[in-house]
Each structure stands twice: as C-alpha cells, then as structure tokens.
Amino acid sequence: EAGVAQSPRYKIIEKRQSVAFWCNPISGHATLYWYQQILGQGPKLLIQFQNNGVVDDSQLPKDRFSAERLKGVDSTLKIQPAKLEDSAVYLCASSLELGLAASTDTQYFGPGTRLTVL
Amino acid sequence: QKEVEQNSGPLSVPEGAIASLNCTYSDRGSQSFFWYRQYSGKSPELIMSIYSNGDKEDGRFTAQLNKASQYVSLLIRDSQPSDSATYLCAVIGGGADGLTFGKGTHLIIQP
C-alpha cells in the first residue's frame, strides 16, 4: 500500500512570497489533515478535511493560509504572503474513517515539506 | 485550549533498561491517546494507541492510561539504541478532532 505523498520535500522562499504544498493521501482515506511542526515542537493541526469538507480550521491563520481538497482526494495548502515564522515542516496525514470513528483511527503521516522563509 | 505536556528531556537510559515516558493532558473529555515516535528529519509514526484506563502491551512497549489523573505513559522494555528518537504524546478530544501533540520527549539509549 502506497503511503501519503507530499511535494515538494524542501522549499526556500523569501518573506512576502507565496508557496503551495501538495498532498496525496492513502487511497480510500476519507479524512485528511495538515499539521505544522516548528523545530523543537510537536505538530500543530492547521486544518482537517473529511472528504472535501472542512471539519476544523480553527488554528489556520486564514489571513495568509488557505487549503482545499478538491474531489475529496488530493489537497493543497497555500501560504500568501509568507512570514519568517512560517518556517517549519508541513505534514500531511490521512486516516480511513469519517466522523467520530476517525477519533480512534490511525493517522498516517507523509514525509513532510520543509519550508524555510528567509 | 487543549494542552498536552511532556518533559522535553533528553532522557538518557542504558541499553537493556526500561525507558519510562510520561504525558499529561488538560482536556478531561479526551477519548483517544497515542504515542508516536519521530526520528530526526522524519515524520511521526504510530507505535501505540490506548482508549481505556489500564495497561496495553505490544511487544516491548506498554502504554498506561489513567483518565482520573489525566495521565498517559509509555514504557519501553529492553531498550535498544534504535529506540533513540523523540516520542510524541498525542490526544484526541471527544469529537472528530485532529491530534493535539505534546512537544515530545527526546530519548537517548546509551550502548
């Protein structure tokens, strides 16, 4: 079974530029998550999709971050404009179940995209 | 604001000994509890999940949950150098939430 795919793996940009990350979840997985992991900290949930609907985006800085999951499969996360504090690893994860069943389901993480903002 | 607290370490344990990792959480309504291992430069991988009070064993790993004390722990028996990593405690609340992670404990197994 193929895992969660993410691209690019690394990205370096200057502040105020824009950047986009792509995630392809495990086939058939209904729930998709984007996490931000700053160096030395645990991952922080940015947004959760179930199929193509947003379940939780309470920690997404909506003035600069946006995300979509078209057709309930692939997802993109965009930052525009980037700030220095956005330097982090952006992790995509997916799980099979929907709704409350997702709370006991295993989340599988992709390799992440390491973003450096100069 | 849900919080998950872990001692960041580093926790140094001799090879072959038992490593004990601890975690507390603030949301009393939390239902699901996970331990992830993260090697440097890699993504987290699930090693244990636990949902009810008591102990759950899987090979050399034992997870312990005490909801009254809002406390989760992970024991690693017969520690190996390959167990050296950061261990992340993660919690899901009562709804269909994403994971809330602690900062992780850096574990070093000394040969």
mmCIF file with all atom_site columns, C-alpha atoms in Angstrom:
data_model
loop_
_atom_site.group_PDB
_atom_site.id
_atom_site.type_symbol
_atom_site.label_atom_id
_atom_site.label_alt_id
_atom_site.label_comp_id
_atom_site.label_asym_id
_atom_site.label_entity_id
_atom_site.label_seq_id
_atom_site.pdbx_PDB_ins_code
_atom_site.Cartn_x
_atom_site.Cartn_y
_atom_site.Cartn_z
_atom_site.occupancy
_atom_site.B_iso_or_equiv
_atom_site.pdbx_formal_charge
_atom_site.auth_seq_id
_atom_site.auth_comp_id
_atom_site.auth_asym_id
_atom_site.auth_atom_id
_atom_site.pdbx_PDB_model_num
ATOM 1   C CA . GLU A 1 1   ? 0.000   0.000  0.000  1.00 0.00 ? 1   GLU A CA 1
ATOM 2   C CA . ALA A 1 2   ? 1.449   3.357  -1.021 1.00 0.00 ? 2   ALA A CA 1
ATOM 3   C CA . GLY A 1 3   ? 1.830   5.900  1.754  1.00 0.00 ? 3   GLY A CA 1
ATOM 4   C CA . VAL A 1 4   ? 0.927   9.571  1.929  1.00 0.00 ? 4   VAL A CA 1
ATOM 5   C CA . ALA A 1 5   ? 2.785   11.518 -0.741 1.00 0.00 ? 5   ALA A CA 1
ATOM 6   C CA . GLN A 1 6   ? 3.855   15.134 -0.392 1.00 0.00 ? 6   GLN A CA 1
ATOM 7   C CA . SER A 1 7   ? 5.690   17.563 -2.623 1.00 0.00 ? 7   SER A CA 1
ATOM 8   C CA . PRO A 1 8   ? 7.919   19.392 -2.730 1.00 0.00 ? 8   PRO A CA 1
ATOM 9   C CA . ARG A 1 9   ? 10.120  17.954 0.010  1.00 0.00 ? 9   ARG A CA 1
ATOM 10  C CA . TYR A 1 10  ? 12.006  21.195 0.515  1.00 0.00 ? 10  TYR A CA 1
ATOM 11  C CA . LYS A 1 11  ? 11.234  24.797 -0.330 1.00 0.00 ? 11  LYS A CA 1
ATOM 12  C CA . ILE A 1 12  ? 13.160  28.010 0.317  1.00 0.00 ? 12  ILE A CA 1
ATOM 13  C CA . ILE A 1 13  ? 11.447  31.332 -0.287 1.00 0.00 ? 13  ILE A CA 1
ATOM 14  C CA . GLU A 1 14  ? 11.810  34.942 0.778  1.00 0.00 ? 14  GLU A CA 1
ATOM 15  C CA . LYS A 1 15  ? 9.316   36.609 3.081  1.00 0.00 ? 15  LYS A CA 1
ATOM 16  C CA . ARG A 1 16  ? 6.226   38.018 1.413  1.00 0.00 ? 16  ARG A CA 1
ATOM 17  C CA . GLN A 1 17  ? 6.454   35.409 -1.371 1.00 0.00 ? 17  GLN A CA 1
ATOM 18  C CA . SER A 1 18  ? 3.784   32.760 -1.839 1.00 0.00 ? 18  SER A CA 1
ATOM 19  C CA . VAL A 1 19  ? 4.184   28.988 -1.709 1.00 0.00 ? 19  VAL A CA 1
ATOM 20  C CA . ALA A 1 20  ? 1.994   25.926 -2.213 1.00 0.00 ? 20  ALA A CA 1
ATOM 21  C CA . PHE A 1 21  ? 2.283   22.389 -0.921 1.00 0.00 ? 21  PHE A CA 1
ATOM 22  C CA . TRP A 1 22  ? 0.606   19.293 -2.331 1.00 0.00 ? 22  TRP A CA 1
ATOM 23  C CA . CYS A 1 23  ? -0.594  16.135 -0.608 1.00 0.00 ? 23  CYS A CA 1
ATOM 24  C CA . ASN A 1 24  ? -1.942  12.868 -1.976 1.00 0.00 ? 24  ASN A CA 1
ATOM 25  C CA . PRO A 1 25  ? -3.408  10.710 0.820  1.00 0.00 ? 25  PRO A CA 1
ATOM 26  C CA . ILE A 1 26  ? -3.527  6.945  1.007  1.00 0.00 ? 26  ILE A CA 1
ATOM 27  C CA . SER A 1 27  ? -6.071  5.633  -1.473 1.00 0.00 ? 27  SER A CA 1
ATOM 28  C CA . GLY A 1 28  ? -9.552  5.443  0.023  1.00 0.00 ? 28  GLY A CA 1
ATOM 29  C CA . HIS A 1 29  ? -8.761  7.531  3.092  1.00 0.00 ? 29  HIS A CA 1
ATOM 30  C CA . ALA A 1 30  ? -11.632 9.893  3.803  1.00 0.00 ? 30  ALA A CA 1
ATOM 31  C CA . THR A 1 31  ? -10.009 12.206 6.329  1.00 0.00 ? 31  THR A CA 1
ATOM 32  C CA . LEU A 1 32  ? -7.010  14.427 5.575  1.00 0.00 ? 32  LEU A CA 1
ATOM 33  C CA . TYR A 1 33  ? -5.067  16.635 7.949  1.00 0.00 ? 33  TYR A CA 1
ATOM 34  C CA . TRP A 1 34  ? -2.442  19.349 7.569  1.00 0.00 ? 34  TRP A CA 1
ATOM 35  C CA . TYR A 1 35  ? -0.098  19.908 10.508 1.00 0.00 ? 35  TYR A CA 1
ATOM 36  C CA . GLN A 1 36  ? 2.651   22.489 11.054 1.00 0.00 ? 36  GLN A CA 1
ATOM 37  C CA . GLN A 1 37  ? 5.718   21.365 13.011 1.00 0.00 ? 37  GLN A CA 1
ATOM 38  C CA . ILE A 1 38  ? 8.102   24.088 14.127 1.00 0.00 ? 38  ILE A CA 1
ATOM 39  C CA . LEU A 1 39  ? 11.571  22.914 15.139 1.00 0.00 ? 39  LEU A CA 1
ATOM 40  C CA . GLY A 1 40  ? 11.591  21.534 18.678 1.00 0.00 ? 40  GLY A CA 1
ATOM 41  C CA . GLN A 1 41  ? 7.804   21.363 18.956 1.00 0.00 ? 41  GLN A CA 1
ATOM 42  C CA . GLY A 1 42  ? 5.118   18.797 18.306 1.00 0.00 ? 42  GLY A CA 1
ATOM 43  C CA . PRO A 1 43  ? 2.942   19.052 15.200 1.00 0.00 ? 43  PRO A CA 1
ATOM 44  C CA . LYS A 1 44  ? 0.053   21.520 15.376 1.00 0.00 ? 44  LYS A CA 1
ATOM 45  C CA . LEU A 1 45  ? -3.172  20.854 13.477 1.00 0.00 ? 45  LEU A CA 1
ATOM 46  C CA . LEU A 1 46  ? -3.917  23.510 10.864 1.00 0.00 ? 46  LEU A CA 1
ATOM 47  C CA . ILE A 1 47  ? -6.922  22.040 9.073  1.00 0.00 ? 47  ILE A CA 1
ATOM 48  C CA . GLN A 1 48  ? -8.910  18.806 8.869  1.00 0.00 ? 48  GLN A CA 1
ATOM 49  C CA . PHE A 1 49  ? -10.969 17.673 5.872  1.00 0.00 ? 49  PHE A CA 1
ATOM 50  C CA . GLN A 1 50  ? -13.495 14.875 5.726  1.00 0.00 ? 50  GLN A CA 1
ATOM 51  C CA . ASN A 1 51  ? -13.924 14.061 2.051  1.00 0.00 ? 51  ASN A CA 1
ATOM 52  C CA . ASN A 1 52  ? -13.860 17.565 0.553  1.00 0.00 ? 52  ASN A CA 1
ATOM 53  C CA . GLY A 1 53  ? -15.492 19.356 3.501  1.00 0.00 ? 53  GLY A CA 1
ATOM 54  C CA . VAL A 1 54  ? -13.629 21.295 6.202  1.00 0.00 ? 54  VAL A CA 1
ATOM 55  C CA . VAL A 1 55  ? -14.209 19.870 9.697  1.00 0.00 ? 55  VAL A CA 1
ATOM 56  C CA . ASP A 1 56  ? -11.807 22.032 11.696 1.00 0.00 ? 56  ASP A CA 1
ATOM 57  C CA . ASP A 1 57  ? -9.749  25.026 10.609 1.00 0.00 ? 57  ASP A CA 1
ATOM 58  C CA . SER A 1 58  ? -9.740  26.859 13.930 1.00 0.00 ? 58  SER A CA 1
ATOM 59  C CA . GLN A 1 59  ? -5.929  27.057 14.075 1.00 0.00 ? 59  GLN A CA 1
ATOM 60  C CA . LEU A 1 60  ? -5.396  28.022 10.427 1.00 0.00 ? 60  LEU A CA 1
ATOM 61  C CA . PRO A 1 61  ? -4.172  31.648 10.066 1.00 0.00 ? 61  PRO A CA 1
ATOM 62  C CA . LYS A 1 62  ? -6.786  32.462 7.484  1.00 0.00 ? 62  LYS A CA 1
ATOM 63  C CA . ASP A 1 63  ? -5.351  35.871 6.613  1.00 0.00 ? 63  ASP A CA 1
ATOM 64  C CA . ARG A 1 64  ? -2.431  34.142 4.899  1.00 0.00 ? 64  ARG A CA 1
ATOM 65  C CA . PHE A 1 65  ? -3.085  30.383 4.777  1.00 0.00 ? 65  PHE A CA 1
ATOM 66  C CA . SER A 1 66  ? -5.625  28.613 2.608  1.00 0.00 ? 66  SER A CA 1
ATOM 67  C CA . ALA A 1 67  ? -6.284  24.964 1.843  1.00 0.00 ? 67  ALA A CA 1
ATOM 68  C CA . GLU A 1 68  ? -8.542  22.975 -0.385 1.00 0.00 ? 68  GLU A CA 1
ATOM 69  C CA . ARG A 1 69  ? -9.291  19.354 -1.089 1.00 0.00 ? 69  ARG A CA 1
ATOM 70  C CA . LEU A 1 70  ? -10.896 19.096 -4.480 1.00 0.00 ? 70  LEU A CA 1
ATOM 71  C CA . LYS A 1 71  ? -12.916 15.946 -5.249 1.00 0.00 ? 71  LYS A CA 1
ATOM 72  C CA . GLY A 1 72  ? -12.110 14.618 -1.769 1.00 0.00 ? 72  GLY A CA 1
ATOM 73  C CA . VAL A 1 73  ? -8.685  13.259 -2.743 1.00 0.00 ? 73  VAL A CA 1
ATOM 74  C CA . ASP A 1 74  ? -5.603  15.475 -3.220 1.00 0.00 ? 74  ASP A CA 1
ATOM 75  C CA . SER A 1 75  ? -5.119  18.600 -1.163 1.00 0.00 ? 75  SER A CA 1
ATOM 76  C CA . THR A 1 76  ? -3.109  21.796 -1.467 1.00 0.00 ? 76  THR A CA 1
ATOM 77  C CA . LEU A 1 77  ? -2.028  24.170 1.286  1.00 0.00 ? 77  LEU A CA 1
ATOM 78  C CA . LYS A 1 78  ? -1.037  27.698 0.302  1.00 0.00 ? 78  LYS A CA 1
ATOM 79  C CA . ILE A 1 79  ? 0.708   30.488 2.172  1.00 0.00 ? 79  ILE A CA 1
ATOM 80  C CA . GLN A 1 80  ? 0.449   34.020 0.800  1.00 0.00 ? 80  GLN A CA 1
ATOM 81  C CA . PRO A 1 81  ? 2.365   36.089 1.840  1.00 0.00 ? 81  PRO A CA 1
ATOM 82  C CA . ALA A 1 82  ? 4.880   34.061 3.844  1.00 0.00 ? 82  ALA A CA 1
ATOM 83  C CA . LYS A 1 83  ? 6.414   35.328 7.082  1.00 0.00 ? 83  LYS A CA 1
ATOM 84  C CA . LEU A 1 84  ? 9.647   34.316 8.778  1.00 0.00 ? 84  LEU A CA 1
ATOM 85  C CA . GLU A 1 85  ? 7.687   32.482 11.492 1.00 0.00 ? 85  GLU A CA 1
ATOM 86  C CA . ASP A 1 86  ? 6.151   30.189 8.864  1.00 0.00 ? 86  ASP A CA 1
ATOM 87  C CA . SER A 1 87  ? 9.474   28.329 8.630  1.00 0.00 ? 87  SER A CA 1
ATOM 88  C CA . ALA A 1 88  ? 8.503   24.788 9.636  1.00 0.00 ? 88  ALA A CA 1
ATOM 89  C CA . VAL A 1 89  ? 7.810   21.302 8.355  1.00 0.00 ? 89  VAL A CA 1
ATOM 90  C CA . TYR A 1 90  ? 4.318   20.945 6.928  1.00 0.00 ? 90  TYR A CA 1
ATOM 91  C CA . LEU A 1 91  ? 2.988   17.454 7.460  1.00 0.00 ? 91  LEU A CA 1
ATOM 92  C CA . CYS A 1 92  ? 0.031   15.913 5.701  1.00 0.00 ? 92  CYS A CA 1
ATOM 93  C CA . ALA A 1 93  ? -1.714  12.934 7.294  1.00 0.00 ? 93  ALA A CA 1
ATOM 94  C CA . SER A 1 94  ? -4.676  10.791 6.343  1.00 0.00 ? 94  SER A CA 1
ATOM 95  C CA . SER A 1 95  ? -6.966  8.300  8.028  1.00 0.00 ? 95  SER A CA 1
ATOM 96  C CA . LEU A 1 96  ? -9.537  5.881  6.679  1.00 0.00 ? 96  LEU A CA 1
ATOM 97  C CA . GLU A 1 97  ? -12.588 6.700  8.773  1.00 0.00 ? 97  GLU A CA 1
ATOM 98  C CA . LEU A 1 98  ? -15.095 9.555  8.841  1.00 0.00 ? 98  LEU A CA 1
ATOM 99  C CA . GLY A 1 99  ? -16.798 11.295 11.713 1.00 0.00 ? 99  GLY A CA 1
ATOM 100 C CA . LEU A 1 100 ? -16.388 10.071 15.269 1.00 0.00 ? 100 LEU A CA 1
ATOM 101 C CA . ALA A 1 101 ? -14.753 6.851  14.057 1.00 0.00 ? 101 ALA A CA 1
ATOM 102 C CA . ALA A 1 102 ? -11.826 8.972  12.926 1.00 0.00 ? 102 ALA A CA 1
ATOM 103 C CA . SER A 1 103 ? -11.046 9.723  16.571 1.00 0.00 ? 103 SER A CA 1
ATOM 104 C CA . THR A 1 104 ? -9.850  6.150  17.140 1.00 0.00 ? 104 THR A CA 1
ATOM 105 C CA . ASP A 1 105 ? -8.362  5.637  13.681 1.00 0.00 ? 105 ASP A CA 1
ATOM 106 C CA . THR A 1 106 ? -4.647  5.629  12.881 1.00 0.00 ? 106 THR A CA 1
ATOM 107 C CA . GLN A 1 107 ? -3.334  8.725  11.168 1.00 0.00 ? 107 GLN A CA 1
ATOM 108 C CA . TYR A 1 108 ? -0.571  8.037  8.646  1.00 0.00 ? 108 TYR A CA 1
ATOM 109 C CA . PHE A 1 109 ? 1.863   10.854 8.033  1.00 0.00 ? 109 PHE A CA 1
ATOM 110 C CA . GLY A 1 110 ? 3.598   11.817 4.825  1.00 0.00 ? 110 GLY A CA 1
ATOM 111 C CA . PRO A 1 111 ? 7.314   12.733 4.688  1.00 0.00 ? 111 PRO A CA 1
ATOM 112 C CA . GLY A 1 112 ? 6.567   16.439 5.087  1.00 0.00 ? 112 GLY A CA 1
ATOM 113 C CA . THR A 1 113 ? 7.647   19.594 3.278  1.00 0.00 ? 113 THR A CA 1
ATOM 114 C CA . ARG A 1 114 ? 10.400  21.592 4.958  1.00 0.00 ? 114 ARG A CA 1
ATOM 115 C CA . LEU A 1 115 ? 9.794   25.311 4.365  1.00 0.00 ? 115 LEU A CA 1
ATOM 116 C CA . THR A 1 116 ? 12.465  27.900 5.017  1.00 0.00 ? 116 THR A CA 1
ATOM 117 C CA . VAL A 1 117 ? 11.438  31.566 4.814  1.00 0.00 ? 117 VAL A CA 1
ATOM 118 C CA . LEU A 1 118 ? 14.366  33.989 4.521  1.00 0.00 ? 118 LEU A CA 1
ATOM 119 C CA . GLN B 2 1   ? -7.281  25.387 24.646 1.00 0.00 ? 1   GLN B CA 1
ATOM 120 C CA . LYS B 2 2   ? -6.300  21.731 24.822 1.00 0.00 ? 2   LYS B CA 1
ATOM 121 C CA . GLU B 2 3   ? -2.788  21.158 26.132 1.00 0.00 ? 3   GLU B CA 1
ATOM 122 C CA . VAL B 2 4   ? -0.542  18.115 26.243 1.00 0.00 ? 4   VAL B CA 1
ATOM 123 C CA . GLU B 2 5   ? 2.527   18.341 28.457 1.00 0.00 ? 5   GLU B CA 1
ATOM 124 C CA . GLN B 2 6   ? 5.708   16.281 28.189 1.00 0.00 ? 6   GLN B CA 1
ATOM 125 C CA . ASN B 2 7   ? 9.171   16.611 29.659 1.00 0.00 ? 7   ASN B CA 1
ATOM 126 C CA . SER B 2 8   ? 11.346  17.542 26.679 1.00 0.00 ? 8   SER B CA 1
ATOM 127 C CA . GLY B 2 9   ? 14.388  15.698 28.051 1.00 0.00 ? 9   GLY B CA 1
ATOM 128 C CA . PRO B 2 10  ? 16.772  14.487 26.939 1.00 0.00 ? 10  PRO B CA 1
ATOM 129 C CA . LEU B 2 11  ? 16.064  11.272 28.817 1.00 0.00 ? 11  LEU B CA 1
ATOM 130 C CA . SER B 2 12  ? 19.129  9.041  28.833 1.00 0.00 ? 12  SER B CA 1
ATOM 131 C CA . VAL B 2 13  ? 18.657  5.309  29.515 1.00 0.00 ? 13  VAL B CA 1
ATOM 132 C CA . PRO B 2 14  ? 21.225  2.484  29.379 1.00 0.00 ? 14  PRO B CA 1
ATOM 133 C CA . GLU B 2 15  ? 20.746  -0.188 26.740 1.00 0.00 ? 15  GLU B CA 1
ATOM 134 C CA . GLY B 2 16  ? 18.623  -3.049 28.058 1.00 0.00 ? 16  GLY B CA 1
ATOM 135 C CA . ALA B 2 17  ? 16.915  -0.940 30.741 1.00 0.00 ? 17  ALA B CA 1
ATOM 136 C CA . ILE B 2 18  ? 13.301  0.246  30.884 1.00 0.00 ? 18  ILE B CA 1
ATOM 137 C CA . ALA B 2 19  ? 12.573  3.706  29.465 1.00 0.00 ? 19  ALA B CA 1
ATOM 138 C CA . SER B 2 20  ? 9.588   5.485  31.032 1.00 0.00 ? 20  SER B CA 1
ATOM 139 C CA . LEU B 2 21  ? 7.953   8.381  29.202 1.00 0.00 ? 21  LEU B CA 1
ATOM 140 C CA . ASN B 2 22  ? 5.164   10.472 30.704 1.00 0.00 ? 22  ASN B CA 1
ATOM 141 C CA . CYS B 2 23  ? 2.465   12.805 29.437 1.00 0.00 ? 23  CYS B CA 1
ATOM 142 C CA . THR B 2 24  ? -0.377  14.804 30.997 1.00 0.00 ? 24  THR B CA 1
ATOM 143 C CA . TYR B 2 25  ? -3.314  16.389 29.205 1.00 0.00 ? 25  TYR B CA 1
ATOM 144 C CA . SER B 2 26  ? -5.708  19.180 30.081 1.00 0.00 ? 26  SER B CA 1
ATOM 145 C CA . ASP B 2 27  ? -8.968  18.203 28.324 1.00 0.00 ? 27  ASP B CA 1
ATOM 146 C CA . ARG B 2 28  ? -10.850 15.880 30.656 1.00 0.00 ? 28  ARG B CA 1
ATOM 147 C CA . GLY B 2 29  ? -13.140 14.910 27.766 1.00 0.00 ? 29  GLY B CA 1
ATOM 148 C CA . SER B 2 30  ? -10.275 13.395 25.757 1.00 0.00 ? 30  SER B CA 1
ATOM 149 C CA . GLN B 2 31  ? -11.055 9.912  24.489 1.00 0.00 ? 31  GLN B CA 1
ATOM 150 C CA . SER B 2 32  ? -8.137  8.670  22.420 1.00 0.00 ? 32  SER B CA 1
ATOM 151 C CA . PHE B 2 33  ? -4.449  8.646  23.253 1.00 0.00 ? 33  PHE B CA 1
ATOM 152 C CA . PHE B 2 34  ? -1.473  7.909  21.050 1.00 0.00 ? 34  PHE B CA 1
ATOM 153 C CA . TRP B 2 35  ? 2.290   7.600  21.217 1.00 0.00 ? 35  TRP B CA 1
ATOM 154 C CA . TYR B 2 36  ? 4.230   8.482  18.080 1.00 0.00 ? 36  TYR B CA 1
ATOM 155 C CA . ARG B 2 37  ? 7.942   8.012  17.500 1.00 0.00 ? 37  ARG B CA 1
ATOM 156 C CA . GLN B 2 38  ? 9.795   10.562 15.386 1.00 0.00 ? 38  GLN B CA 1
ATOM 157 C CA . TYR B 2 39  ? 13.354  10.098 14.224 1.00 0.00 ? 39  TYR B CA 1
ATOM 158 C CA . SER B 2 40  ? 15.313  13.241 13.387 1.00 0.00 ? 40  SER B CA 1
ATOM 159 C CA . GLY B 2 41  ? 14.266  14.592 9.996  1.00 0.00 ? 41  GLY B CA 1
ATOM 160 C CA . LYS B 2 42  ? 11.472  12.039 9.619  1.00 0.00 ? 42  LYS B CA 1
ATOM 161 C CA . SER B 2 43  ? 7.715   12.128 10.048 1.00 0.00 ? 43  SER B CA 1
ATOM 162 C CA . PRO B 2 44  ? 5.902   10.715 13.100 1.00 0.00 ? 44  PRO B CA 1
ATOM 163 C CA . GLU B 2 45  ? 4.986   7.029  13.109 1.00 0.00 ? 45  GLU B CA 1
ATOM 164 C CA . LEU B 2 46  ? 2.391   5.492  15.410 1.00 0.00 ? 46  LEU B CA 1
ATOM 165 C CA . ILE B 2 47  ? 3.693   2.971  17.933 1.00 0.00 ? 47  ILE B CA 1
ATOM 166 C CA . MET B 2 48  ? 0.804   2.682  20.434 1.00 0.00 ? 48  MET B CA 1
ATOM 167 C CA . SER B 2 49  ? -2.788  3.755  20.879 1.00 0.00 ? 49  SER B CA 1
ATOM 168 C CA . ILE B 2 50  ? -4.902  3.411  24.035 1.00 0.00 ? 50  ILE B CA 1
ATOM 169 C CA . TYR B 2 51  ? -8.530  4.300  24.696 1.00 0.00 ? 51  TYR B CA 1
ATOM 170 C CA . SER B 2 52  ? -9.471  2.886  28.120 1.00 0.00 ? 52  SER B CA 1
ATOM 171 C CA . ASN B 2 53  ? -7.947  3.015  31.590 1.00 0.00 ? 53  ASN B CA 1
ATOM 172 C CA . GLY B 2 54  ? -5.239  0.494  32.370 1.00 0.00 ? 54  GLY B CA 1
ATOM 173 C CA . ASP B 2 55  ? -2.335  -1.025 30.523 1.00 0.00 ? 55  ASP B CA 1
ATOM 174 C CA . LYS B 2 56  ? -1.961  -2.066 26.896 1.00 0.00 ? 56  LYS B CA 1
ATOM 175 C CA . GLU B 2 57  ? 1.046   -4.123 25.834 1.00 0.00 ? 57  GLU B CA 1
ATOM 176 C CA . ASP B 2 58  ? 2.519   -4.598 22.365 1.00 0.00 ? 58  ASP B CA 1
ATOM 177 C CA . GLY B 2 59  ? 5.870   -6.330 22.237 1.00 0.00 ? 59  GLY B CA 1
ATOM 178 C CA . ARG B 2 60  ? 8.419   -4.291 24.176 1.00 0.00 ? 60  ARG B CA 1
ATOM 179 C CA . PHE B 2 61  ? 6.002   -1.357 24.511 1.00 0.00 ? 61  PHE B CA 1
ATOM 180 C CA . THR B 2 62  ? 3.369   -0.808 27.215 1.00 0.00 ? 62  THR B CA 1
ATOM 181 C CA . ALA B 2 63  ? 1.032   2.165  27.250 1.00 0.00 ? 63  ALA B CA 1
ATOM 182 C CA . GLN B 2 64  ? -0.692  3.122  30.504 1.00 0.00 ? 64  GLN B CA 1
ATOM 183 C CA . LEU B 2 65  ? -3.721  5.400  30.817 1.00 0.00 ? 65  LEU B CA 1
ATOM 184 C CA . ASN B 2 66  ? -5.233  6.973  33.932 1.00 0.00 ? 66  ASN B CA 1
ATOM 185 C CA . LYS B 2 67  ? -8.121  9.241  32.931 1.00 0.00 ? 67  LYS B CA 1
ATOM 186 C CA . ALA B 2 68  ? -8.830  10.322 36.524 1.00 0.00 ? 68  ALA B CA 1
ATOM 187 C CA . SER B 2 69  ? -5.288  11.714 36.781 1.00 0.00 ? 69  SER B CA 1
ATOM 188 C CA . GLN B 2 70  ? -5.255  12.773 33.082 1.00 0.00 ? 70  GLN B CA 1
ATOM 189 C CA . TYR B 2 71  ? -2.008  10.898 32.672 1.00 0.00 ? 71  TYR B CA 1
ATOM 190 C CA . VAL B 2 72  ? -0.586  8.698  29.922 1.00 0.00 ? 72  VAL B CA 1
ATOM 191 C CA . SER B 2 73  ? 2.718   6.881  29.966 1.00 0.00 ? 73  SER B CA 1
ATOM 192 C CA . LEU B 2 74  ? 4.809   4.690  27.689 1.00 0.00 ? 74  LEU B CA 1
ATOM 193 C CA . LEU B 2 75  ? 7.219   2.049  28.915 1.00 0.00 ? 75  LEU B CA 1
ATOM 194 C CA . ILE B 2 76  ? 9.856   0.610  26.613 1.00 0.00 ? 76  ILE B CA 1
ATOM 195 C CA . ARG B 2 77  ? 11.407  -2.617 27.912 1.00 0.00 ? 77  ARG B CA 1
ATOM 196 C CA . ASP B 2 78  ? 14.841  -3.910 26.897 1.00 0.00 ? 78  ASP B CA 1
ATOM 197 C CA . SER B 2 79  ? 15.691  -0.529 25.345 1.00 0.00 ? 79  SER B CA 1
ATOM 198 C CA . GLN B 2 80  ? 17.763  -0.657 22.175 1.00 0.00 ? 80  GLN B CA 1
ATOM 199 C CA . PRO B 2 81  ? 19.913  2.071  20.567 1.00 0.00 ? 81  PRO B CA 1
ATOM 200 C CA . SER B 2 82  ? 17.395  2.072  17.692 1.00 0.00 ? 82  SER B CA 1
ATOM 201 C CA . ASP B 2 83  ? 14.776  3.327  20.179 1.00 0.00 ? 83  ASP B CA 1
ATOM 202 C CA . SER B 2 84  ? 16.657  6.636  20.387 1.00 0.00 ? 84  SER B CA 1
ATOM 203 C CA . ALA B 2 85  ? 14.179  9.170  19.000 1.00 0.00 ? 85  ALA B CA 1
ATOM 204 C CA . THR B 2 86  ? 11.655  11.806 20.041 1.00 0.00 ? 86  THR B CA 1
ATOM 205 C CA . TYR B 2 87  ? 8.449   10.353 21.452 1.00 0.00 ? 87  TYR B CA 1
ATOM 206 C CA . LEU B 2 88  ? 5.329   12.410 20.910 1.00 0.00 ? 88  LEU B CA 1
ATOM 207 C CA . CYS B 2 89  ? 2.235   12.022 23.059 1.00 0.00 ? 89  CYS B CA 1
ATOM 208 C CA . ALA B 2 90  ? -0.967  12.915 21.203 1.00 0.00 ? 90  ALA B CA 1
ATOM 209 C CA . VAL B 2 91  ? -4.580  13.199 22.279 1.00 0.00 ? 91  VAL B CA 1
ATOM 210 C CA . ILE B 2 92  ? -7.949  13.431 20.520 1.00 0.00 ? 92  ILE B CA 1
ATOM 211 C CA . GLY B 2 93  ? -10.896 15.057 22.284 1.00 0.00 ? 93  GLY B CA 1
ATOM 212 C CA . GLY B 2 94  ? -14.452 13.831 22.431 1.00 0.00 ? 94  GLY B CA 1
ATOM 213 C CA . GLY B 2 95  ? -15.331 14.866 18.893 1.00 0.00 ? 95  GLY B CA 1
ATOM 214 C CA . ALA B 2 96  ? -13.866 14.141 15.485 1.00 0.00 ? 96  ALA B CA 1
ATOM 215 C CA . ASP B 2 97  ? -10.852 16.328 16.169 1.00 0.00 ? 97  ASP B CA 1
ATOM 216 C CA . GLY B 2 98  ? -7.328  16.169 14.888 1.00 0.00 ? 98  GLY B CA 1
ATOM 217 C CA . LEU B 2 99  ? -4.450  15.219 17.141 1.00 0.00 ? 99  LEU B CA 1
ATOM 218 C CA . THR B 2 100 ? -3.171  17.588 19.829 1.00 0.00 ? 100 THR B CA 1
ATOM 219 C CA . PHE B 2 101 ? 0.507   16.817 20.334 1.00 0.00 ? 101 PHE B CA 1
ATOM 220 C CA . GLY B 2 102 ? 2.906   17.464 23.173 1.00 0.00 ? 102 GLY B CA 1
ATOM 221 C CA . LYS B 2 103 ? 6.351   18.858 22.398 1.00 0.00 ? 103 LYS B CA 1
ATOM 222 C CA . GLY B 2 104 ? 7.888   15.407 22.633 1.00 0.00 ? 104 GLY B CA 1
ATOM 223 C CA . THR B 2 105 ? 10.494  13.746 24.835 1.00 0.00 ? 105 THR B CA 1
ATOM 224 C CA . HIS B 2 106 ? 13.936  13.179 23.340 1.00 0.00 ? 106 HIS B CA 1
ATOM 225 C CA . LEU B 2 107 ? 15.054  9.672  24.367 1.00 0.00 ? 107 LEU B CA 1
ATOM 226 C CA . ILE B 2 108 ? 18.684  8.566  24.139 1.00 0.00 ? 108 ILE B CA 1
ATOM 227 C CA . ILE B 2 109 ? 19.577  4.901  24.643 1.00 0.00 ? 109 ILE B CA 1
ATOM 228 C CA . GLN B 2 110 ? 23.212  4.601  25.646 1.00 0.00 ? 110 GLN B CA 1
ATOM 229 C CA . PRO B 2 111 ? 25.011  1.461  24.346 1.00 0.00 ? 111 PRO B CA 1
#
